[in-house]
Short mmCIF file of C-alpha atoms in Angstrom, two decimals:
data_model
loop_
_atom_site.label_atom_id
_atom_site.label_comp_id
_atom_site.label_asym_id
_atom_site.label_seq_id
_atom_site.Cartn_x
_atom_site.Cartn_y
_atom_site.Cartn_z
CA MET Q 12 0.41 -0.05 0.22
CA PRO Q 13 1.57 3.48 -0.82
CA VAL Q 14 2.37 5.53 2.23
CA CYS Q 15 1.19 9.40 2.42
CA ASN Q 16 4.28 12.29 1.52
CA ASN Q 17 2.22 14.61 4.51
CA CYS Q 18 0.57 12.15 7.31
CA HIS Q 19 3.03 9.11 6.19
CA GLN Q 20 -0.26 7.16 6.62
CA SER Q 21 -1.02 4.02 4.78
CA PHE Q 22 -3.83 4.69 2.20
CA GLU Q 23 -6.16 2.70 -0.53
CA GLY Q 24 -6.90 5.21 -3.69
CA LYS Q 25 -6.21 8.46 -5.06
CA TYR Q 26 -6.58 10.25 -2.00
CA CYS Q 27 -5.25 9.88 1.48
CA SER Q 28 -8.50 8.93 3.90
CA HIS Q 29 -6.16 10.14 6.63
CA CYS Q 30 -4.98 13.92 5.74
CA GLY Q 31 -7.23 14.29 2.42
CA GLN Q 32 -4.10 15.15 0.29
CA LYS Q 33 -3.50 13.37 -3.05
CA GLY Q 34 -1.22 10.09 -3.04
CA SER Q 35 0.39 11.37 -6.84
CA VAL Q 36 2.54 14.56 -4.85
CA GLY Q 37 5.56 13.89 -5.32
CA ARG Q 38 8.77 17.24 -5.93
CA LEU Q 39 7.22 20.18 -6.73
CA THR Q 40 7.35 21.46 -10.28
CA MET Q 41 6.26 25.24 -11.78
CA HIS Q 42 3.27 23.69 -13.04
CA GLU Q 43 2.20 23.39 -9.61
CA ILE Q 44 2.68 26.21 -8.37
CA TYR Q 45 0.96 27.93 -11.67
CA HIS Q 46 -2.78 25.56 -10.38
CA GLU Q 47 -2.49 26.86 -7.25
CA LEU Q 48 -2.16 30.16 -8.69
CA VAL Q 49 -4.93 29.75 -10.87
CA HIS Q 50 -6.91 27.56 -8.96
CA SER Q 51 -6.96 30.09 -6.38
CA PHE Q 52 -8.31 33.62 -7.90
CA THR Q 53 -10.70 31.95 -10.39
CA HIS Q 54 -11.89 28.12 -8.93
CA THR Q 55 -15.78 28.15 -9.08
CA GLU Q 56 -16.91 27.14 -5.38
CA LYS Q 57 -13.67 28.69 -3.21
CA GLY Q 58 -12.03 31.32 -5.52
CA VAL Q 59 -11.73 34.87 -4.43
CA LEU Q 60 -12.96 36.59 -7.21
CA LYS Q 61 -16.67 34.46 -6.31
CA LEU Q 62 -15.53 35.91 -2.86
CA SER Q 63 -15.42 39.71 -4.09
CA ARG Q 64 -18.41 38.69 -5.99
CA ASP Q 65 -21.20 37.49 -3.20
CA ILE Q 66 -19.66 39.77 -1.21
CA LEU Q 67 -20.64 42.52 -3.41
CA PHE Q 68 -23.48 41.47 -4.82
CA ALA Q 69 -24.77 38.20 -2.57
CA PRO Q 70 -24.06 39.06 1.20
CA ARG Q 71 -26.52 37.67 2.50
CA LYS Q 72 -26.44 34.17 0.95
CA LEU Q 73 -22.42 34.06 1.99
CA TYR Q 74 -23.04 35.30 5.22
CA ARG Q 75 -25.41 32.33 6.41
CA SER Q 76 -23.47 29.87 4.15
CA TYR Q 77 -20.54 30.67 6.23
CA PHE Q 78 -22.07 30.76 9.55
CA SER Q 79 -23.68 27.22 8.84
CA GLY Q 80 -21.21 25.73 8.37
CA LYS Q 81 -20.03 25.66 4.41
CA ARG Q 82 -16.80 26.52 5.17
CA LYS Q 83 -14.98 24.91 2.25
CA THR Q 84 -17.46 26.34 -0.76
CA TYR Q 85 -16.32 30.87 0.06
CA PHE Q 86 -12.81 31.74 0.68
CA SER Q 87 -10.04 32.27 3.69
CA PRO Q 88 -12.00 35.39 5.00
CA VAL Q 89 -9.16 36.33 6.93
CA THR Q 90 -6.47 35.29 3.61
CA PHE Q 91 -9.05 37.85 1.73
CA PHE Q 92 -8.71 40.88 3.67
CA LEU Q 93 -4.18 39.66 4.07
CA LEU Q 94 -4.84 39.86 -0.02
CA GLY Q 95 -6.48 43.26 0.19
CA MET Q 96 -4.06 44.92 2.34
CA GLY Q 97 -1.34 44.11 0.91
CA LEU Q 98 -2.60 45.46 -3.12
CA LEU Q 99 -4.05 48.60 -1.58
CA ILE Q 100 -0.77 49.41 -0.27
CA PHE Q 101 1.01 48.64 -2.89
CA LEU Q 102 -1.79 50.09 -5.05
CA GLY Q 103 -1.97 53.22 -3.28
CA GLY Q 104 1.37 53.95 -3.02
CA GLN Q 105 1.91 53.96 -6.56
CA LEU Q 106 -1.64 56.85 -6.64
CA LEU Q 107 0.50 59.06 -4.62
CA ASN Q 108 3.08 58.96 -7.20
CA TRP Q 109 0.97 59.56 -9.09
CA ASP Q 110 -0.68 62.29 -7.55
CA THR Q 111 2.98 64.00 -6.54
CA HIS Q 112 3.59 63.33 -10.68
CA GLN Q 113 0.65 65.19 -12.52
CA THR Q 114 -0.05 68.19 -9.67
CA GLY Q 115 3.61 68.44 -7.41
CA ASN Q 116 2.07 67.54 -4.75
CA SER Q 117 4.31 66.20 -1.96
CA ASN Q 118 1.74 63.89 -0.13
CA ASP Q 119 4.33 64.04 2.80
CA VAL Q 120 0.86 63.64 5.26
CA GLU Q 121 -0.98 60.92 3.44
CA ARG Q 122 2.14 59.13 3.05
CA ILE Q 123 3.07 58.65 6.25
CA LEU Q 124 -0.78 58.06 7.93
CA PHE Q 125 -0.98 55.55 4.74
CA GLN Q 126 1.60 53.57 6.23
CA PHE Q 127 -0.38 52.78 9.20
CA GLN Q 128 -3.29 51.20 6.80
CA LYS Q 129 -2.34 48.31 7.87
CA ILE Q 130 -1.36 48.87 11.63
CA ARG Q 131 -4.92 50.77 11.00
CA TYR Q 132 -7.48 47.70 10.43
CA LEU Q 133 -5.31 45.07 12.86
CA ILE Q 134 -6.64 46.89 15.52
CA PHE Q 135 -9.52 48.39 13.89
CA ILE Q 136 -11.09 44.37 13.76
CA PRO Q 137 -10.36 42.91 17.15
CA VAL Q 138 -11.95 46.45 18.72
CA ILE Q 139 -14.45 46.24 16.52
CA SER Q 140 -15.60 42.57 16.86
CA LEU Q 141 -15.31 42.70 20.92
CA LEU Q 142 -17.56 45.55 20.77
CA THR Q 143 -20.26 44.27 18.11
CA TRP Q 144 -19.80 40.93 20.91
CA ALA Q 145 -21.39 42.58 23.45
CA LEU Q 146 -24.11 43.73 21.58
CA PHE Q 147 -25.76 40.70 19.91
CA HIS Q 148 -23.48 37.45 22.14
CA LYS Q 149 -26.74 36.37 21.93
CA THR Q 150 -26.71 35.35 18.69
CA HIS Q 151 -22.79 35.49 17.69
CA ASN Q 152 -20.57 34.15 19.04
CA LEU Q 153 -17.53 36.01 19.30
CA ALA Q 154 -16.02 33.70 16.22
CA GLU Q 155 -18.69 34.99 13.98
CA CYS Q 156 -17.92 38.18 14.77
CA PHE Q 157 -14.55 38.04 14.43
CA ALA Q 158 -14.96 36.87 10.63
CA PHE Q 159 -17.72 38.73 9.47
CA TRP Q 160 -15.43 41.20 10.03
CA PHE Q 161 -12.82 39.75 8.36
CA PHE Q 162 -15.59 39.39 5.73
CA CYS Q 163 -16.64 43.46 5.41
CA ILE Q 164 -12.89 44.46 5.95
CA GLY Q 165 -11.34 42.98 2.43
CA ALA Q 166 -14.79 43.88 1.08
CA ILE Q 167 -13.98 47.54 2.31
CA ILE Q 168 -10.37 47.39 0.89
CA LEU Q 169 -11.82 46.08 -2.59
CA ILE Q 170 -14.31 49.00 -2.28
CA GLU Q 171 -11.43 50.63 -1.86
CA LEU Q 172 -8.90 49.25 -4.61
CA ILE Q 173 -12.28 49.74 -7.16
CA SER Q 174 -12.25 53.90 -6.67
CA PHE Q 175 -8.00 54.19 -7.39
CA ILE Q 176 -9.73 54.10 -11.64
CA PRO Q 177 -11.20 56.92 -11.15
CA GLN Q 178 -8.91 58.31 -8.47
CA PHE Q 179 -5.64 57.55 -11.71
CA ALA Q 180 -7.49 58.87 -14.53
CA TRP Q 181 -8.92 62.54 -12.27
CA VAL Q 182 -6.16 62.45 -10.07
CA ASP Q 183 -7.16 66.22 -9.49
CA GLN Q 184 -10.74 65.37 -7.96
CA ARG Q 185 -8.76 62.29 -6.19
CA HIS Q 186 -10.24 63.59 -2.74
CA MET Q 187 -13.39 64.58 -4.50
CA ILE Q 188 -13.53 60.87 -5.35
CA ARG Q 189 -11.99 59.57 -2.12
CA TYR Q 190 -14.85 61.51 0.17
CA ILE Q 191 -17.83 60.21 -1.76
CA THR Q 192 -15.99 56.49 -1.32
CA ASP Q 193 -16.10 56.58 2.32
CA TRP Q 194 -19.04 57.69 2.45
CA LEU Q 195 -20.28 55.18 0.30
CA ILE Q 196 -18.10 52.65 2.54
CA TRP Q 197 -20.00 53.83 5.60
CA PHE Q 198 -23.81 52.80 4.11
CA PHE Q 199 -22.03 49.34 2.89
CA ILE Q 200 -20.73 48.73 6.48
CA LEU Q 201 -24.17 49.13 7.73
CA PHE Q 202 -26.05 47.63 5.13
CA HIS Q 203 -24.31 44.65 6.15
CA LEU Q 204 -24.43 44.69 9.62
CA PHE Q 205 -28.97 44.95 9.15
CA LEU Q 206 -28.24 42.06 7.56
CA VAL Q 207 -26.60 40.12 10.08
CA PHE Q 208 -27.87 41.11 13.34
CA GLY Q 209 -30.69 43.61 12.09
CA ASP Q 210 -33.21 41.50 11.96
CA ARG Q 211 -34.54 40.74 14.70
CA GLY Q 212 -36.70 43.78 16.00
CA PHE Q 213 -35.79 47.44 16.74
CA TRP Q 214 -33.61 47.00 19.38
CA ALA Q 215 -31.28 44.89 16.93
CA ILE Q 216 -32.16 47.97 14.57
CA LEU Q 217 -30.97 50.69 17.04
CA LYS Q 218 -26.98 48.64 17.97
CA CYS Q 219 -26.64 47.99 14.00
CA ILE Q 220 -26.71 51.62 13.85
CA PHE Q 221 -24.73 52.28 17.01
CA LEU Q 222 -22.13 49.78 15.30
CA GLY Q 223 -22.01 51.10 12.47
CA LEU Q 224 -21.88 54.87 14.37
CA SER Q 225 -19.20 53.46 16.35
CA THR Q 226 -16.73 51.82 13.55
CA TYR Q 227 -16.24 55.53 12.24
CA PHE Q 228 -15.48 57.29 15.42
CA VAL Q 229 -13.61 53.87 16.24
CA LEU Q 230 -11.32 53.87 12.92
CA VAL Q 231 -11.33 57.72 13.65
CA TYR Q 232 -9.53 57.46 16.41
CA ILE Q 233 -7.06 54.85 16.11
CA TYR Q 234 -5.47 57.14 13.37
CA LYS Q 235 -5.37 59.87 15.84
CA LEU Q 236 -3.43 57.92 18.07
CA LEU Q 237 -1.29 56.83 15.05
CA GLY Q 238 -0.42 59.93 14.08
CA TYR Q 239 0.36 61.50 17.43
CA TRP Q 240 2.38 58.47 18.21
CA GLN Q 241 4.89 59.75 15.09
CA GLY Q 242 4.37 63.50 16.61
CA PHE Q 243 1.32 64.98 15.02
CA ASN Q 244 -0.71 67.53 16.58
CA ALA Q 245 -4.28 65.31 17.75
CA ASP Q 246 -7.50 66.47 19.00
CA PHE Q 247 -9.90 63.44 20.58
CA ASN Q 248 -12.73 64.90 21.47
CA PHE Q 249 -15.65 63.69 20.38
CA TRP Q 250 -17.65 66.97 19.75
CA ASN Q 251 -14.75 68.61 18.26
CA ILE Q 252 -14.57 65.13 15.74
CA ILE Q 253 -17.97 65.33 14.98
CA LYS Q 254 -18.10 68.88 13.68
CA ALA Q 255 -15.09 68.38 11.70
CA VAL Q 256 -16.70 65.82 9.65
CA PHE Q 257 -19.93 67.75 9.40
CA ASN Q 258 -17.64 70.83 7.68
CA GLY Q 259 -15.69 68.49 5.75
CA PHE Q 260 -19.54 67.62 4.39
CA VAL Q 261 -20.31 71.10 3.76
CA SER Q 262 -16.10 71.85 2.15
CA ASN Q 263 -16.94 69.10 -0.46
CA LEU Q 264 -20.86 69.84 -1.49
CA LYS Q 265 -19.44 72.64 -1.80
CA ALA Q 266 -16.50 72.01 -4.00
CA TRP Q 267 -19.06 69.42 -6.01
CA ALA Q 268 -21.53 72.40 -6.63
CA ASN Q 269 -18.49 74.61 -8.12
CA VAL Q 270 -17.51 71.37 -10.30
CA LYS Q 271 -21.11 70.72 -11.79
CA LYS Q 272 -21.13 74.86 -11.96
CA CYS Q 273 -18.14 74.84 -14.51
CA SER Q 274 -19.79 72.15 -16.02
CA SER Q 275 -22.78 74.16 -16.60
CA VAL Q 276 -20.79 76.40 -17.97
CA ILE Q 277 -18.59 74.49 -19.79
CA TYR Q 278 -21.48 72.51 -21.90
CA VAL Q 279 -23.39 76.21 -22.51
CA ILE Q 280 -20.05 77.30 -23.22
CA SER Q 281 -19.15 74.54 -26.75
CA LYS Q 282 -23.03 75.09 -27.40
#
């Protein structure tokens, strides 16, 4: 009887009955590396492309299936998050370089803060998962809360990556696009919270809204703490943060109105 190269147990057939590894595994080849790479992205049952599609267009089905035990059907949420984080850091750096090349802006502060992205999310996920579990521990355990946020943050990173396309194309409007993306992300988080946790009445909905607001302020506070650690001045006053958000919203609305006004004038002149 053949012996498995992985667990060194005897088995019959094409696969080891103890660990599940294929019986014909031998020395590693470039064909296997290529197959694993393509398989991880395109496999119809658990590829990252399938997960990306489902998290954006069929999130209810994804969460219910994963929490009900269909683990093999989907790509790992932790790996999904880490893969997206790597792409975000790399492409974000390229975007800032492109902005500097096109506009002459140094973006020094933004570059420093961008280096904190991975740390910020790695701090954020345990904090917000514990808060989520504290609010919904009667219906969801801590592991499920962690899995939810790994899925959700992975999807947020995916949205940020998609937003890089118009930011590269219209780099002079990058901050406006970024601002709109931030609001879309917040509504996306709120929608996913309602899908998973908000189906048990009025109080569950209120908890979801509180949690949605908490995600924003936790992320802001983590950024401020990391910036303060690097020597930046940071205002940690809760009401000042709300005021800054409101002022930013108003100023961006005015900027958007000016852009639309200029576009209308150009259109009239061209006619």
